[in-house]
Tab-separated table of C-alpha atoms in Angstrom:
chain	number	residue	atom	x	y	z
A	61	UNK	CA	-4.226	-37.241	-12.178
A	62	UNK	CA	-5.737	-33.587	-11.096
A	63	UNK	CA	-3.297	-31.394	-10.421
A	64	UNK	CA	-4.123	-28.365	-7.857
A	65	UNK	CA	-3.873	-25.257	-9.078
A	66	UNK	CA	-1.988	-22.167	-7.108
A	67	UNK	CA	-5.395	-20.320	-6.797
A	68	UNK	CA	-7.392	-23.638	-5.051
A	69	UNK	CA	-4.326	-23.902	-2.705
A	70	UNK	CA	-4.924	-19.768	-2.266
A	71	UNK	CA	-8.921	-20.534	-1.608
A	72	UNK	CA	-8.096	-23.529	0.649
A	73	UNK	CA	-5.444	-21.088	3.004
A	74	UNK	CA	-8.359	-18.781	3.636
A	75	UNK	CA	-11.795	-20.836	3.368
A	76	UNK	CA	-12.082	-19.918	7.290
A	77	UNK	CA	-11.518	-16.260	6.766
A	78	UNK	CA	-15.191	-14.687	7.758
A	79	UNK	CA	-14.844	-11.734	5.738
A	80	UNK	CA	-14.025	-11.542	1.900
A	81	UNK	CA	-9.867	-11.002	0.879
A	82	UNK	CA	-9.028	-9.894	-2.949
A	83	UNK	CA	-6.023	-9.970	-3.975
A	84	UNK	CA	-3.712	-9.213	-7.200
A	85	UNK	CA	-0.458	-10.269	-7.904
A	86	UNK	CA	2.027	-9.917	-10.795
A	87	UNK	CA	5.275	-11.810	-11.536
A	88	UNK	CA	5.997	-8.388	-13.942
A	89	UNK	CA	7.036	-11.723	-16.554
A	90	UNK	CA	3.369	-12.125	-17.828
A	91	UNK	CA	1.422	-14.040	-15.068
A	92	UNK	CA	-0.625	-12.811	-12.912
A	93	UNK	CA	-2.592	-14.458	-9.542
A	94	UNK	CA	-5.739	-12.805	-9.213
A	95	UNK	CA	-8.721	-13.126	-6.462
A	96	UNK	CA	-12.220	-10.503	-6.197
A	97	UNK	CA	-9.061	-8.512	-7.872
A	98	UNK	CA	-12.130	-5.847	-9.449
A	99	UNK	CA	-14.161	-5.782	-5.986
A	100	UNK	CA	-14.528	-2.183	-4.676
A	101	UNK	CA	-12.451	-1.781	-1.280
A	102	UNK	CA	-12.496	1.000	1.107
A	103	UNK	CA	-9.143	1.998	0.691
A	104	UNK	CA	-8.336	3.766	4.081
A	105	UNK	CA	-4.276	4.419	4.219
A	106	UNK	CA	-3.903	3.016	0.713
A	107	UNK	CA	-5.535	6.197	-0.532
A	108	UNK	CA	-2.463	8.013	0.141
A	109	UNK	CA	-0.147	6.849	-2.358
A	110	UNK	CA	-2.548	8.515	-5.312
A	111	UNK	CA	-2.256	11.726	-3.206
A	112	UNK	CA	1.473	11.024	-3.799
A	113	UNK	CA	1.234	10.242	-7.199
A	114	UNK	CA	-0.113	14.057	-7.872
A	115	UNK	CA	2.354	15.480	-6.121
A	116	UNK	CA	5.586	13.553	-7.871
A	117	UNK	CA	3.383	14.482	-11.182
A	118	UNK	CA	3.487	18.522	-10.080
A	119	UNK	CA	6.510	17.999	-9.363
A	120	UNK	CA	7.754	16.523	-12.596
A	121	UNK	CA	6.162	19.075	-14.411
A	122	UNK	CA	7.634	21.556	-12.104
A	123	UNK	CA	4.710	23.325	-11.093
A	124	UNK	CA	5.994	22.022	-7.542
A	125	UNK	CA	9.075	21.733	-6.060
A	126	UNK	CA	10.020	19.250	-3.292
A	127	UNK	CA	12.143	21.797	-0.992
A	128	UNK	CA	8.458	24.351	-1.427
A	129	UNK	CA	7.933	25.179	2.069
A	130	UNK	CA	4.001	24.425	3.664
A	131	UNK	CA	2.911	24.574	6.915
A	132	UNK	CA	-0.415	22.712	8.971
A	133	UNK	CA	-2.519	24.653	10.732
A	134	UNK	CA	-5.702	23.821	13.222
A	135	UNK	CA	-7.950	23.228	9.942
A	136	UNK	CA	-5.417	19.894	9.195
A	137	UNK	CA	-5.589	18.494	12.578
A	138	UNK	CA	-7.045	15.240	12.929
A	139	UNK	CA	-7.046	11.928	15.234
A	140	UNK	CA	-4.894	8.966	14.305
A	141	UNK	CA	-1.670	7.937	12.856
A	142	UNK	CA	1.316	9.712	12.656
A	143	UNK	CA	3.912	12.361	14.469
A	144	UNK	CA	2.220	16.263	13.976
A	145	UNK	CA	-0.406	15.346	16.187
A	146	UNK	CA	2.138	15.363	18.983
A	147	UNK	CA	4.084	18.412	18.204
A	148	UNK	CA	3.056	22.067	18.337
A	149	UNK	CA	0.515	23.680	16.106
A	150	UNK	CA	1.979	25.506	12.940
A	151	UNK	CA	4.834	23.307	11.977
A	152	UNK	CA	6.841	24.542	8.444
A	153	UNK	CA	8.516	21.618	6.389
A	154	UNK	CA	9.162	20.490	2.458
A	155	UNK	CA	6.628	19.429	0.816
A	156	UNK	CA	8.530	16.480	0.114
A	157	UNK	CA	9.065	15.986	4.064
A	158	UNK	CA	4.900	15.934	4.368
A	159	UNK	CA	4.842	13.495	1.955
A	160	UNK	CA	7.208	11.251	3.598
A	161	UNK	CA	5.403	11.331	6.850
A	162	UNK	CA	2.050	10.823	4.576
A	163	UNK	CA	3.828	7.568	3.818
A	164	UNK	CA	6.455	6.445	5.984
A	165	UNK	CA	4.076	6.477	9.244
A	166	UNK	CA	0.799	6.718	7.352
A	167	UNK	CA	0.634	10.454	8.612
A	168	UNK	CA	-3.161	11.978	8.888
A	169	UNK	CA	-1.943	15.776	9.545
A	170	UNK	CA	0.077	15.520	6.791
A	171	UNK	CA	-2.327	13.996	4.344
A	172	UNK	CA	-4.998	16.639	4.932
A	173	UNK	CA	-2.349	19.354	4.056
A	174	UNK	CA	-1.527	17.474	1.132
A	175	UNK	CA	-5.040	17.016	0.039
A	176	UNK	CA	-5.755	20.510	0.869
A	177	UNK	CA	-2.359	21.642	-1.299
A	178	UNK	CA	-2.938	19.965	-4.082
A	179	UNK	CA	-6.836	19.276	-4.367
A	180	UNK	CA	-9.568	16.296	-3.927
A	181	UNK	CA	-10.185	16.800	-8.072
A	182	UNK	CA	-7.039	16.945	-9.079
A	183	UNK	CA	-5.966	14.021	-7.478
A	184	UNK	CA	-9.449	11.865	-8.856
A	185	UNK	CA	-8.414	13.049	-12.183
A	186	UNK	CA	-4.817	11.532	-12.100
A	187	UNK	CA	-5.936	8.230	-10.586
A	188	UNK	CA	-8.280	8.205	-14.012
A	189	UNK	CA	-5.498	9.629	-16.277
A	190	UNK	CA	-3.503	6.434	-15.038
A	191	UNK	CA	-5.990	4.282	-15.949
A	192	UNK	CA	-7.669	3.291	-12.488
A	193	UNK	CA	-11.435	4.524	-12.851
A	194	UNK	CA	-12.213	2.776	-9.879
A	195	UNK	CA	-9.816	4.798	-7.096
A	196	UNK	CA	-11.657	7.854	-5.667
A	197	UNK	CA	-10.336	9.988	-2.941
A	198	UNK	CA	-13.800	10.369	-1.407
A	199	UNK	CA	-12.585	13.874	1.160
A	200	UNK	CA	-9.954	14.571	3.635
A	201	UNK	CA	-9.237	12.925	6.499
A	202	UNK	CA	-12.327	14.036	9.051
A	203	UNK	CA	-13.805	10.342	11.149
A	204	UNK	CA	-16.459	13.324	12.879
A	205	UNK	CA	-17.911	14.119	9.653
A	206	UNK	CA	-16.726	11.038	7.504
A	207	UNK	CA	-17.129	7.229	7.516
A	208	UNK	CA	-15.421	7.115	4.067
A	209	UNK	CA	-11.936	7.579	3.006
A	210	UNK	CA	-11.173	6.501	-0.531
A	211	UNK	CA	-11.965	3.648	-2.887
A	212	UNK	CA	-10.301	1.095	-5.239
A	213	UNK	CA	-9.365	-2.782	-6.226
A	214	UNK	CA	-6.686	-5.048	-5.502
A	215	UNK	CA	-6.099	-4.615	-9.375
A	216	UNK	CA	-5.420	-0.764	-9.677
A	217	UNK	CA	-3.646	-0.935	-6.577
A	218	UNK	CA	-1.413	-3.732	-7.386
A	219	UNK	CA	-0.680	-1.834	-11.256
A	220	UNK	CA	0.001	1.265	-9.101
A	221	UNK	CA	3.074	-0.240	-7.874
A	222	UNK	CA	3.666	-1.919	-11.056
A	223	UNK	CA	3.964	1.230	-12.625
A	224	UNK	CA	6.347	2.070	-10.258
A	225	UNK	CA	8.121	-0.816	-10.342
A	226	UNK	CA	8.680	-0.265	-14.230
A	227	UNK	CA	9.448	3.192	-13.744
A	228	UNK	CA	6.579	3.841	-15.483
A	229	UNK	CA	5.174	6.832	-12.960
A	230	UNK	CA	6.019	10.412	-14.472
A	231	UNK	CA	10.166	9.379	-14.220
A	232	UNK	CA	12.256	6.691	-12.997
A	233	UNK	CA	14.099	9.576	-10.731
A	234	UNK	CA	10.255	9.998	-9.415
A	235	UNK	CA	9.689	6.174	-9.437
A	236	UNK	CA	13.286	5.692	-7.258
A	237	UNK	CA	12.141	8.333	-4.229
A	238	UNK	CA	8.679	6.483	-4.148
A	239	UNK	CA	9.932	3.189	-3.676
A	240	UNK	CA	12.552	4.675	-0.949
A	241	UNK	CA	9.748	6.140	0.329
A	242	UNK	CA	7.372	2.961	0.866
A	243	UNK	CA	10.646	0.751	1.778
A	244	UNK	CA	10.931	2.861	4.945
A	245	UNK	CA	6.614	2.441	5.683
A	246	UNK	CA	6.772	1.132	8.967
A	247	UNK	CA	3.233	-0.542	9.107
A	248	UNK	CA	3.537	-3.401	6.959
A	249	UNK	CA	2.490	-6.396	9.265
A	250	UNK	CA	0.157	-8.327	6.142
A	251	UNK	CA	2.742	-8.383	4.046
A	252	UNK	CA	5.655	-9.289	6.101
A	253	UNK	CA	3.831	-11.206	8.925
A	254	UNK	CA	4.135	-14.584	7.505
A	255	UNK	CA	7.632	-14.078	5.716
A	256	UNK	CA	11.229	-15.429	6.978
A	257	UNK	CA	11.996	-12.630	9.337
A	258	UNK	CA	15.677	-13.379	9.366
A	259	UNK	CA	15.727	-12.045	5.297
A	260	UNK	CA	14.095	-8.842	6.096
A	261	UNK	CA	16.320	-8.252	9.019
A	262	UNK	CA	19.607	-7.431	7.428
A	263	UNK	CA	21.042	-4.798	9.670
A	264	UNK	CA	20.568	-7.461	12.582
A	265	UNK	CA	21.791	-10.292	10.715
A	266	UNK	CA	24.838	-8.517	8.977
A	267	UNK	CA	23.607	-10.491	6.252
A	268	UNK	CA	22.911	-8.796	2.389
A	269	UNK	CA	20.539	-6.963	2.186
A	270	UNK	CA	18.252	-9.530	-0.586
A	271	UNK	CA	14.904	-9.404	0.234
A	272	UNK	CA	12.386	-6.212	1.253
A	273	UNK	CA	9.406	-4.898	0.704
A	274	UNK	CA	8.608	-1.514	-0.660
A	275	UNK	CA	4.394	-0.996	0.143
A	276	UNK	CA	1.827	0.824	1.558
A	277	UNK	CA	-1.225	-0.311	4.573
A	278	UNK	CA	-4.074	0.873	4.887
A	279	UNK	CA	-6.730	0.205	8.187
A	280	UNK	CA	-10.303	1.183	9.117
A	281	UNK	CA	-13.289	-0.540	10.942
A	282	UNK	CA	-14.001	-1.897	7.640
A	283	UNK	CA	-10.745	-2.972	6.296
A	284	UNK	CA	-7.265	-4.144	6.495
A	285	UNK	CA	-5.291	-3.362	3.396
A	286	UNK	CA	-1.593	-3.445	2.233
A	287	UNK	CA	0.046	-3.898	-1.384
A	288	UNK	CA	3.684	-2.909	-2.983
A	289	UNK	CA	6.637	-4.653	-4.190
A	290	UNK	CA	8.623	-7.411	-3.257
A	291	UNK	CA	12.183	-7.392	-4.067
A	292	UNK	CA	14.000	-10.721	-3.904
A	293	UNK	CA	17.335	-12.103	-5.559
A	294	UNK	CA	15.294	-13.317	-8.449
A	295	UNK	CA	13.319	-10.160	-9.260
A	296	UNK	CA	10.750	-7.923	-8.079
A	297	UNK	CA	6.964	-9.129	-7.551
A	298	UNK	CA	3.564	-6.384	-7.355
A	299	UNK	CA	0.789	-8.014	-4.649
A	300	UNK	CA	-2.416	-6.030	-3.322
A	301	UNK	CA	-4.483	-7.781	-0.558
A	302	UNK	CA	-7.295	-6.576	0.585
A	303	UNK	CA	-9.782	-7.337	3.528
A	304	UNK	CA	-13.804	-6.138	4.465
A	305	UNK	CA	-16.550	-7.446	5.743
A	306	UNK	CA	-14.861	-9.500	8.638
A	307	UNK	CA	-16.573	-9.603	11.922
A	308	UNK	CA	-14.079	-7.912	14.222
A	309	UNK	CA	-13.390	-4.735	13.826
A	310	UNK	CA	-10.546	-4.112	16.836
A	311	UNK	CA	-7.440	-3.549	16.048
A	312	UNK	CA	-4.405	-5.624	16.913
A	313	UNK	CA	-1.650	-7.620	15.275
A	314	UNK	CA	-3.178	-10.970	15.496
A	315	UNK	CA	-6.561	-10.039	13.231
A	316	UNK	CA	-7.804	-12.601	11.194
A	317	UNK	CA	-6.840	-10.195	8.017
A	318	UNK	CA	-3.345	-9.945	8.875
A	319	UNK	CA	-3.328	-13.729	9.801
A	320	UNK	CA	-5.323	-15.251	6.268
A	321	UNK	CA	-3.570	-12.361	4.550
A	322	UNK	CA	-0.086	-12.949	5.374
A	323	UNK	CA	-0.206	-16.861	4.582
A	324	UNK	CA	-1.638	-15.484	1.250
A	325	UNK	CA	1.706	-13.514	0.980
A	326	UNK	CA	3.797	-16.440	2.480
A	327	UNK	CA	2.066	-18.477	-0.428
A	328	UNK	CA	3.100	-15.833	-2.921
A	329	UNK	CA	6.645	-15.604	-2.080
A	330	UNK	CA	7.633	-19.122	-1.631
A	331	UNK	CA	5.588	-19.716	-5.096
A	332	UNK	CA	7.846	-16.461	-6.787
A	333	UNK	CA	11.799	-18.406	-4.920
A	334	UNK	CA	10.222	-21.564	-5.986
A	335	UNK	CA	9.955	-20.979	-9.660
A	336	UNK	CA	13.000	-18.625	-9.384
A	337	UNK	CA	11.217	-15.712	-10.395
A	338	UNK	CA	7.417	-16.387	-11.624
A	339	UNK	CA	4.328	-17.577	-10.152
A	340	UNK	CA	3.755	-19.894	-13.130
């Protein structure tokens, strides 16, 4: 008898998608569930964790130190996510404390300052040091003069976070404060969407803390994006979805990407507590 295999039942949860979803995930035991895993995404938010990549590498070559003190000026500001926007002009933090924002609520002021600190080039040439030829941090944050953020794959973005999930990335010290950093990311609705709520919710629940998610989103006209790690009881798990070319571009938490994406995820974990651990 023909069996069905995990990708058809993957093909068959989003056959009424209208746009095109890639995804890449890894068991980090060997087996890997891939989907248009090498197709070229805008990356929009996702962009930022190669900017913070650079800066944990300056920083572990200590040409940077977190506690360095930077400040945004009128040249950084910019329309969208995040807190500076709000506050007065000229604000002084850590490094470190721009890069949190950059990450934690996906912040725009304090991305351009970041790209501005530590340079468009230098931060291309990491992402191909690390092996991902296909990321590009196309310019800073500007939607008046720029329709394009950054580009890369399902693939690189999922081994991103598989780097980090090895402690692979410059040091495990380095590795640690990332993943703190993207546990805390606030804007994680594909990935978490379609999962039991009441695991995610220990500080409600007074139940152990077991299961959470460590990732990064990313959202433009053109795309709806989010990838990190899942940490359950049985392991960790890497998984990178991806979304374009759907037909509405509003944005709200019942979009078709965060709806086809997050039974993609919902597939992926109860595959990974199924098999205690692997997808295969």
């Amino acid at each position: 008898m023909r069996t069905v295999t995990f990708e058809e039942r993957i093909r068959a949860e989003i056959h009424n998608f209208s746009g095109l979803l890639g995804l890449y995930a890894d068991d980090l035991r060997g087996n890997v569930i891939a989907l248009n895993a090498d197709e070229p995404f805008e990356s929009a938010s996702c962009i930022k964790v190669f900017i913070l990549a650079e800066l944990y590498r300056r920083i572990a070559e200590g040409s940077v130190a977190p506690d360095q003190l930077l400040s945004c000026g009128e040249d950084h500001f910019v329309v969208g996510s995040g807190i500076l926007r709000c506050l007065d002009k000229g604000v002084t933090l850590r490094v470190k404390d721009f890069a949190t924002l950059m990450i934690v609520v996906s912040d725009n002021i304090a991305t351009n300052l970041l790209i501005d600190f530590l340079g468009i080039d230098a931060i291309n040439a990491t992402c191909r040091a690390l092996g991902f030829p296909n990321t590009v941090l196309h310019n800073r944050i500007d939607f008046t003069r720029f329709d394009k953020l950054g580009t890369t794959t399902p693939r690189e973005y999922g081994e991103f976070f598989g780097k980090i999930a090895r402690n692979e990335l410059w040091s495990a010290e380095a590795c640690e404060d990332m993943r703190g950093m993207f546990k805390d990311q606030k804007y994680n609705t594909l990935l978490t969407k379609g999962l039991p709520q009441y695991f995610l919710d220990a500080e409600n629940t007074g139940d152990e803390e077991l299961f959470f998610v460590s990732s990064k989103s990313g959202s433009m006209d053109a795309c709806r994006n989010d990838g990190g790690i899942v940490s359950t009881p049985y392991g960790n798990y890497v998984v990178a979805i991806f979304t374009k070319d759907f037909k509405d571009s509003l944005y709200y938490q019942d979009h078709e990407s965060f709806r086809f994406g997050s039974r993609v995820s919902r597939l992926l974990f109860d595959q990974y507590l199924t098999l205690e651990g692997r997808f295969r």
